[in-house]
CSV table of N, CA and C in Angstrom, one decimal:
chain,number,residue,atom,x,y,z
H,1,UNK,N,-9.0,64.2,-4.9
H,1,UNK,CA,-9.8,63.9,-6.2
H,1,UNK,C,-10.4,62.6,-6.2
H,2,UNK,N,-10.4,61.9,-5.0
H,2,UNK,CA,-11.1,60.6,-4.9
H,2,UNK,C,-12.6,60.8,-5.0
H,3,UNK,N,-13.2,60.0,-5.8
H,3,UNK,CA,-14.7,60.1,-6.0
H,3,UNK,C,-15.3,58.7,-6.2
H,4,UNK,N,-16.4,58.5,-5.4
H,4,UNK,CA,-17.1,57.3,-5.6
H,4,UNK,C,-18.6,57.7,-6.0
H,5,UNK,N,-19.0,57.1,-7.1
H,5,UNK,CA,-20.3,57.5,-7.6
H,5,UNK,C,-21.2,56.3,-7.8
H,6,UNK,N,-22.3,56.3,-6.9
H,6,UNK,CA,-23.2,55.2,-7.0
H,6,UNK,C,-24.3,55.4,-8.1
H,7,UNK,N,-24.8,54.4,-8.7
H,7,UNK,CA,-25.9,54.5,-9.6
H,7,UNK,C,-26.7,53.2,-9.6
H,8,UNK,N,-27.9,53.3,-10.2
H,8,UNK,CA,-28.7,52.1,-10.4
H,8,UNK,C,-29.9,52.0,-9.4
H,9,UNK,N,-30.0,52.9,-8.5
H,9,UNK,CA,-31.1,52.9,-7.6
H,9,UNK,C,-32.4,53.2,-8.3
H,10,UNK,N,-33.5,53.0,-7.6
H,10,UNK,CA,-34.8,53.3,-8.2
H,10,UNK,C,-36.0,52.7,-7.4
H,11,UNK,N,-37.1,52.7,-8.0
H,11,UNK,CA,-38.3,52.2,-7.3
H,11,UNK,C,-38.7,50.9,-8.0
H,12,UNK,N,-38.8,49.9,-7.1
H,12,UNK,CA,-39.2,48.5,-7.6
H,12,UNK,C,-40.2,47.9,-6.7
H,13,UNK,N,-40.8,46.8,-7.1
H,13,UNK,CA,-41.8,46.1,-6.3
H,13,UNK,C,-41.1,45.0,-5.5
H,14,UNK,N,-41.7,44.6,-4.4
H,14,UNK,CA,-41.2,43.5,-3.6
H,14,UNK,C,-41.0,42.2,-4.5
H,15,UNK,N,-39.9,41.6,-4.3
H,15,UNK,CA,-39.6,40.4,-5.1
H,15,UNK,C,-38.8,40.7,-6.4
H,16,UNK,N,-38.7,42.0,-6.7
H,16,UNK,CA,-37.9,42.3,-7.9
H,16,UNK,C,-36.4,42.3,-7.6
H,17,UNK,N,-35.6,42.5,-8.6
H,17,UNK,CA,-34.1,42.6,-8.5
H,17,UNK,C,-33.6,44.0,-9.0
H,18,UNK,N,-32.5,44.3,-8.5
H,18,UNK,CA,-31.9,45.6,-8.8
H,18,UNK,C,-30.4,45.4,-8.7
H,19,UNK,N,-29.6,46.1,-9.6
H,19,UNK,CA,-28.2,46.0,-9.5
H,19,UNK,C,-27.6,47.4,-9.4
H,20,UNK,N,-26.9,47.7,-8.3
H,20,UNK,CA,-26.3,48.9,-8.1
H,20,UNK,C,-24.8,48.9,-8.5
H,21,UNK,N,-24.3,50.0,-9.0
H,21,UNK,CA,-22.9,50.2,-9.4
H,21,UNK,C,-22.3,51.3,-8.6
H,22,UNK,N,-21.0,51.2,-8.4
H,22,UNK,CA,-20.2,52.3,-7.8
H,22,UNK,C,-18.9,52.4,-8.5
H,23,UNK,N,-18.8,53.5,-9.2
H,23,UNK,CA,-17.6,53.8,-10.0
H,23,UNK,C,-16.6,54.6,-9.2
H,24,UNK,N,-15.4,54.2,-9.1
H,24,UNK,CA,-14.3,54.9,-8.3
H,24,UNK,C,-13.3,55.5,-9.2
H,25,UNK,N,-12.8,56.7,-8.8
H,25,UNK,CA,-11.8,57.4,-9.5
H,25,UNK,C,-10.9,58.1,-8.5
H,26,UNK,N,-9.6,58.4,-8.8
H,26,UNK,CA,-8.7,59.1,-8.0
H,26,UNK,C,-8.0,58.2,-7.0
H,27,UNK,N,-8.1,57.0,-7.0
H,27,UNK,CA,-7.4,56.0,-6.1
H,27,UNK,C,-7.0,54.8,-6.9
H,28,UNK,N,-6.1,54.1,-6.3
H,28,UNK,CA,-5.7,52.8,-6.9
H,28,UNK,C,-6.7,51.8,-6.4
H,29,UNK,N,-7.7,51.5,-7.3
H,29,UNK,CA,-8.9,50.8,-6.9
H,29,UNK,C,-8.6,49.4,-6.3
H,30,UNK,N,-7.6,48.7,-6.9
H,30,UNK,CA,-7.3,47.4,-6.5
H,30,UNK,C,-6.6,47.3,-5.1
H,31,UNK,N,-6.2,48.4,-4.6
H,31,UNK,CA,-5.7,48.5,-3.2
H,31,UNK,C,-6.7,48.6,-2.1
H,32,UNK,N,-8.0,48.7,-2.5
H,32,UNK,CA,-9.0,49.0,-1.5
H,32,UNK,C,-10.1,47.9,-1.5
H,33,UNK,N,-10.3,47.4,-0.3
H,33,UNK,CA,-11.5,46.7,-0.1
H,33,UNK,C,-12.7,47.6,-0.3
H,34,UNK,N,-13.8,47.1,-0.8
H,34,UNK,CA,-15.0,47.9,-1.0
H,34,UNK,C,-16.2,47.4,-0.2
H,35,UNK,N,-17.0,48.3,0.3
H,35,UNK,CA,-18.2,47.9,1.0
H,35,UNK,C,-19.4,48.7,0.6
H,36,UNK,N,-20.6,48.1,0.9
H,36,UNK,CA,-21.9,48.7,0.7
H,36,UNK,C,-22.5,48.8,2.1
H,37,UNK,N,-23.1,50.0,2.3
H,37,UNK,CA,-23.9,50.2,3.5
H,37,UNK,C,-25.2,50.8,3.1
H,38,UNK,N,-26.2,50.8,4.0
H,38,UNK,CA,-27.5,51.5,3.7
H,38,UNK,C,-28.0,52.1,5.0
H,39,UNK,N,-28.8,53.1,4.7
H,39,UNK,CA,-29.4,53.9,5.8
H,39,UNK,C,-30.8,54.3,5.5
H,40,UNK,N,-31.8,53.8,6.3
H,40,UNK,CA,-33.2,54.2,6.1
H,40,UNK,C,-33.5,55.3,7.0
H,41,UNK,N,-34.5,56.1,6.7
H,41,UNK,CA,-34.9,57.3,7.5
H,41,UNK,C,-35.2,56.9,9.0
H,42,UNK,N,-34.5,57.6,9.9
H,42,UNK,CA,-34.7,57.3,11.3
H,42,UNK,C,-33.9,56.1,11.8
H,43,UNK,N,-33.1,55.5,11.0
H,43,UNK,CA,-32.4,54.3,11.5
H,43,UNK,C,-30.9,54.6,11.3
H,44,UNK,N,-30.1,53.8,12.0
H,44,UNK,CA,-28.7,53.9,11.9
H,44,UNK,C,-28.2,53.2,10.6
H,45,UNK,N,-27.0,53.6,10.2
H,45,UNK,CA,-26.3,53.0,9.0
H,45,UNK,C,-26.1,51.6,9.3
H,46,UNK,N,-26.3,50.7,8.3
H,46,UNK,CA,-26.3,49.3,8.4
H,46,UNK,C,-25.3,48.7,7.4
H,47,UNK,N,-24.4,47.8,7.8
H,47,UNK,CA,-23.5,47.1,7.0
H,47,UNK,C,-24.3,46.2,6.1
H,48,UNK,N,-24.0,46.2,4.8
H,48,UNK,CA,-24.6,45.3,3.8
H,48,UNK,C,-23.7,44.3,3.3
H,49,UNK,N,-22.5,44.7,2.8
H,49,UNK,CA,-21.6,43.8,2.1
H,49,UNK,C,-20.2,44.3,2.0
H,50,UNK,N,-19.2,43.5,1.9
H,50,UNK,CA,-17.8,43.9,1.8
H,50,UNK,C,-17.1,42.9,0.9
H,51,UNK,N,-16.2,43.4,0.1
H,51,UNK,CA,-15.4,42.5,-0.8
H,51,UNK,C,-14.0,42.9,-0.7
H,52,UNK,N,-13.1,41.9,-0.7
H,52,UNK,CA,-11.7,42.2,-0.6
H,52,UNK,C,-11.1,42.8,-1.8
H,53,UNK,N,-9.8,43.2,-1.7
H,53,UNK,CA,-9.2,43.9,-2.9
H,53,UNK,C,-9.2,43.0,-4.1
H,54,UNK,N,-9.0,41.8,-4.0
H,54,UNK,CA,-8.9,40.9,-5.2
H,54,UNK,C,-10.3,40.3,-5.6
H,55,UNK,N,-11.3,40.5,-4.7
H,55,UNK,CA,-12.6,39.9,-4.9
H,55,UNK,C,-12.7,38.5,-4.3
H,56,UNK,N,-11.6,38.0,-3.7
H,56,UNK,CA,-11.6,36.6,-3.3
H,56,UNK,C,-12.5,36.4,-2.1
H,57,UNK,N,-12.6,37.3,-1.2
H,57,UNK,CA,-13.4,37.2,0.1
H,57,UNK,C,-14.6,38.1,0.0
H,58,UNK,N,-15.7,37.6,0.5
H,58,UNK,CA,-16.9,38.4,0.5
H,58,UNK,C,-17.6,38.2,1.8
H,59,UNK,N,-18.2,39.3,2.4
H,59,UNK,CA,-18.9,39.2,3.6
H,59,UNK,C,-20.3,40.0,3.5
H,60,UNK,N,-21.3,39.5,4.2
H,60,UNK,CA,-22.6,40.0,4.1
H,60,UNK,C,-23.3,40.2,5.4
H,61,UNK,N,-24.1,41.3,5.6
H,61,UNK,CA,-24.9,41.4,6.7
H,61,UNK,C,-25.9,40.3,6.8
H,62,UNK,N,-26.4,40.0,8.0
H,62,UNK,CA,-27.3,38.9,8.1
H,62,UNK,C,-28.6,39.1,7.4
H,63,UNK,N,-29.0,40.4,7.3
H,63,UNK,CA,-30.3,40.7,6.7
H,63,UNK,C,-30.4,40.5,5.2
H,64,UNK,N,-29.2,40.4,4.6
H,64,UNK,CA,-29.2,40.3,3.1
H,64,UNK,C,-28.5,39.0,2.6
H,65,UNK,N,-28.0,38.2,3.5
H,65,UNK,CA,-27.4,36.9,3.1
H,65,UNK,C,-28.3,36.1,2.3
H,66,UNK,N,-27.8,35.5,1.2
H,66,UNK,CA,-28.7,34.7,0.3
H,66,UNK,C,-29.5,35.5,-0.7
H,67,UNK,N,-29.5,36.8,-0.5
H,67,UNK,CA,-30.3,37.6,-1.5
H,67,UNK,C,-29.4,38.6,-2.3
H,68,UNK,N,-28.4,39.1,-1.6
H,68,UNK,CA,-27.6,40.1,-2.2
H,68,UNK,C,-26.2,39.5,-2.6
H,69,UNK,N,-25.5,40.0,-3.6
H,69,UNK,CA,-24.2,39.6,-4.0
H,69,UNK,C,-23.3,40.8,-4.4
H,70,UNK,N,-22.2,40.9,-3.7
H,70,UNK,CA,-21.2,41.9,-4.1
H,70,UNK,C,-20.2,41.4,-5.0
H,71,UNK,N,-19.8,42.2,-6.0
H,71,UNK,CA,-18.7,41.8,-6.9
H,71,UNK,C,-17.9,43.1,-7.3
H,72,UNK,N,-16.8,42.8,-7.9
H,72,UNK,CA,-16.0,44.0,-8.4
H,72,UNK,C,-15.3,43.7,-9.7
H,73,UNK,N,-15.1,44.7,-10.4
H,73,UNK,CA,-14.3,44.6,-11.7
H,73,UNK,C,-13.2,45.6,-11.6
H,74,UNK,N,-12.0,45.1,-11.2
H,74,UNK,CA,-10.9,46.1,-11.0
H,74,UNK,C,-10.4,46.8,-12.3
H,75,UNK,N,-10.6,46.1,-13.4
H,75,UNK,CA,-10.3,46.8,-14.7
H,75,UNK,C,-11.2,48.0,-15.0
H,76,UNK,N,-12.4,48.0,-14.4
H,76,UNK,CA,-13.3,49.0,-14.6
H,76,UNK,C,-13.5,50.0,-13.4
H,77,UNK,N,-12.7,49.7,-12.4
H,77,UNK,CA,-12.7,50.5,-11.1
H,77,UNK,C,-14.2,50.6,-10.6
H,78,UNK,N,-14.9,49.5,-10.6
H,78,UNK,CA,-16.3,49.5,-10.3
H,78,UNK,C,-16.6,48.3,-9.3
H,79,UNK,N,-17.4,48.6,-8.3
H,79,UNK,CA,-18.0,47.6,-7.5
H,79,UNK,C,-19.5,47.5,-7.7
H,80,UNK,N,-20.1,46.4,-7.6
H,80,UNK,CA,-21.5,46.2,-7.8
H,80,UNK,C,-22.2,45.5,-6.6
H,81,UNK,N,-23.5,45.8,-6.5
H,81,UNK,CA,-24.3,45.1,-5.6
H,81,UNK,C,-25.5,44.6,-6.3
H,82,UNK,N,-25.6,43.3,-6.5
H,82,UNK,CA,-26.8,42.6,-7.1
H,82,UNK,C,-27.8,42.3,-5.9
H,83,UNK,N,-29.0,42.9,-6.0
H,83,UNK,CA,-30.0,42.7,-5.0
H,83,UNK,C,-31.1,41.9,-5.6
H,84,UNK,N,-31.4,40.8,-5.0
H,84,UNK,CA,-32.5,39.9,-5.5
H,84,UNK,C,-33.6,39.8,-4.4
H,85,UNK,N,-34.8,39.4,-4.8
H,85,UNK,CA,-35.8,39.1,-3.8
H,85,UNK,C,-36.0,40.3,-2.8
H,86,UNK,N,-36.1,41.5,-3.4
H,86,UNK,CA,-36.1,42.7,-2.6
H,86,UNK,C,-37.4,42.8,-1.7
H,87,UNK,N,-37.2,43.3,-0.6
H,87,UNK,CA,-38.3,43.4,0.4
H,87,UNK,C,-38.5,44.9,0.7
H,88,UNK,N,-39.7,45.3,1.2
H,88,UNK,CA,-39.9,46.7,1.6
H,88,UNK,C,-38.9,47.2,2.6
H,89,UNK,N,-38.4,46.3,3.5
H,89,UNK,CA,-37.5,46.7,4.5
H,89,UNK,C,-36.1,47.0,4.0
H,90,UNK,N,-35.9,46.7,2.7
H,90,UNK,CA,-34.6,47.0,2.0
H,90,UNK,C,-34.6,48.5,1.6
H,91,UNK,N,-35.7,49.1,1.7
H,91,UNK,CA,-35.8,50.5,1.3
H,91,UNK,C,-34.8,51.4,2.1
H,92,UNK,N,-33.9,52.1,1.4
H,92,UNK,CA,-32.9,52.9,2.1
H,92,UNK,C,-32.0,53.6,1.0
H,93,UNK,N,-31.2,54.5,1.5
H,93,UNK,CA,-30.1,55.1,0.7
H,93,UNK,C,-28.9,54.1,0.8
H,94,UNK,N,-28.4,53.7,-0.3
H,94,UNK,CA,-27.3,52.8,-0.4
H,94,UNK,C,-26.0,53.5,-0.7
H,95,UNK,N,-25.0,53.3,0.1
H,95,UNK,CA,-23.7,54.0,-0.1
H,95,UNK,C,-22.6,52.9,-0.3
H,96,UNK,N,-21.7,53.3,-1.2
H,96,UNK,CA,-20.5,52.5,-1.3
H,96,UNK,C,-19.3,53.2,-0.6
H,97,UNK,N,-18.4,52.4,-0.2
H,97,UNK,CA,-17.2,53.0,0.5
H,97,UNK,C,-16.0,52.2,0.2
H,98,UNK,N,-14.8,52.9,0.3
H,98,UNK,CA,-13.5,52.3,0.1
H,98,UNK,C,-12.7,52.2,1.3
H,99,UNK,N,-12.1,51.0,1.6
H,99,UNK,CA,-11.4,50.7,2.8
H,99,UNK,C,-10.0,50.3,2.5
H,100,UNK,N,-9.0,51.0,3.0
H,100,UNK,CA,-7.6,50.6,2.8
H,100,UNK,C,-7.2,49.6,3.9
H,101,UNK,N,-7.9,49.6,5.0
H,101,UNK,CA,-7.6,48.6,6.1
H,101,UNK,C,-8.9,47.9,6.5
H,102,UNK,N,-8.8,46.9,7.3
H,102,UNK,CA,-9.9,46.1,7.7
H,102,UNK,C,-10.9,46.9,8.6
H,103,UNK,N,-10.5,47.9,9.3
H,103,UNK,CA,-11.3,48.6,10.3
H,103,UNK,C,-12.0,49.9,9.8
H,104,UNK,N,-11.4,50.6,8.8
H,104,UNK,CA,-11.8,51.9,8.4
H,104,UNK,C,-12.2,52.0,7.0
H,105,UNK,N,-13.2,52.9,6.7
H,105,UNK,CA,-13.6,53.3,5.3
H,105,UNK,C,-13.2,54.7,5.1
H,106,UNK,N,-12.3,55.0,4.2
H,106,UNK,CA,-11.7,56.3,4.1
H,106,UNK,C,-12.6,57.2,3.2
H,107,UNK,N,-13.3,56.6,2.2
H,107,UNK,CA,-14.0,57.3,1.2
H,107,UNK,C,-15.4,56.8,1.1
H,108,UNK,N,-16.3,57.7,0.8
H,108,UNK,CA,-17.8,57.3,0.7
H,108,UNK,C,-18.4,58.0,-0.5
H,109,UNK,N,-19.3,57.3,-1.1
H,109,UNK,CA,-20.1,57.9,-2.2
H,109,UNK,C,-21.2,58.7,-1.7
H,110,UNK,N,-22.0,59.3,-2.6
H,110,UNK,CA,-23.1,60.2,-2.2
H,110,UNK,C,-24.4,59.4,-1.9
H,111,UNK,N,-24.4,58.2,-2.3
H,111,UNK,CA,-25.6,57.4,-2.1
H,111,UNK,C,-26.6,57.3,-3.2
H,112,UNK,N,-27.3,56.3,-3.3
H,112,UNK,CA,-28.4,56.1,-4.3
H,112,UNK,C,-29.6,55.5,-3.6
H,113,UNK,N,-30.8,56.1,-3.9
H,113,UNK,CA,-32.0,55.7,-3.2
H,113,UNK,C,-32.6,54.4,-3.9
H,114,UNK,N,-32.9,53.5,-3.0
H,114,UNK,CA,-33.6,52.2,-3.4
H,114,UNK,C,-34.9,52.2,-2.6
H,115,UNK,N,-36.0,52.1,-3.3
H,115,UNK,CA,-37.3,52.1,-2.7
H,115,UNK,C,-38.1,50.8,-3.2
H,116,UNK,N,-38.5,50.0,-2.3
H,116,UNK,CA,-39.2,48.8,-2.6
H,116,UNK,C,-40.6,48.9,-2.1
H,117,UNK,N,-41.6,48.8,-3.0
H,117,UNK,CA,-43.0,48.9,-2.6
H,117,UNK,C,-43.5,47.5,-2.4
H,118,UNK,N,-44.6,47.4,-1.6
H,118,UNK,CA,-45.3,46.2,-1.3
H,118,UNK,C,-46.0,45.6,-2.4
């Protein structure tokens, strides 16, 4: 019954901001590190960001450092991705995922489309 549901994607212009949400259910949310990934057409899945169970530690892919920020609200079972200064190359389907260990992501959401126009 584990479910991860992303929301907040859409069409924006370069330089705009967008905030994605991922609501989790069916798991003890605070026991899972959470990550964001993205995949553009014809490209491999790319790591975007990861946040530890408590929110104390955060990691980012090089392409988004300084522009994106991951956060979580364990009381709401929700992880967020704040995206600023968006670029056309950020266009992709964005997925959230839950990880019980450092190496593996056990659960994935359905994805939400983010499109950034020039």
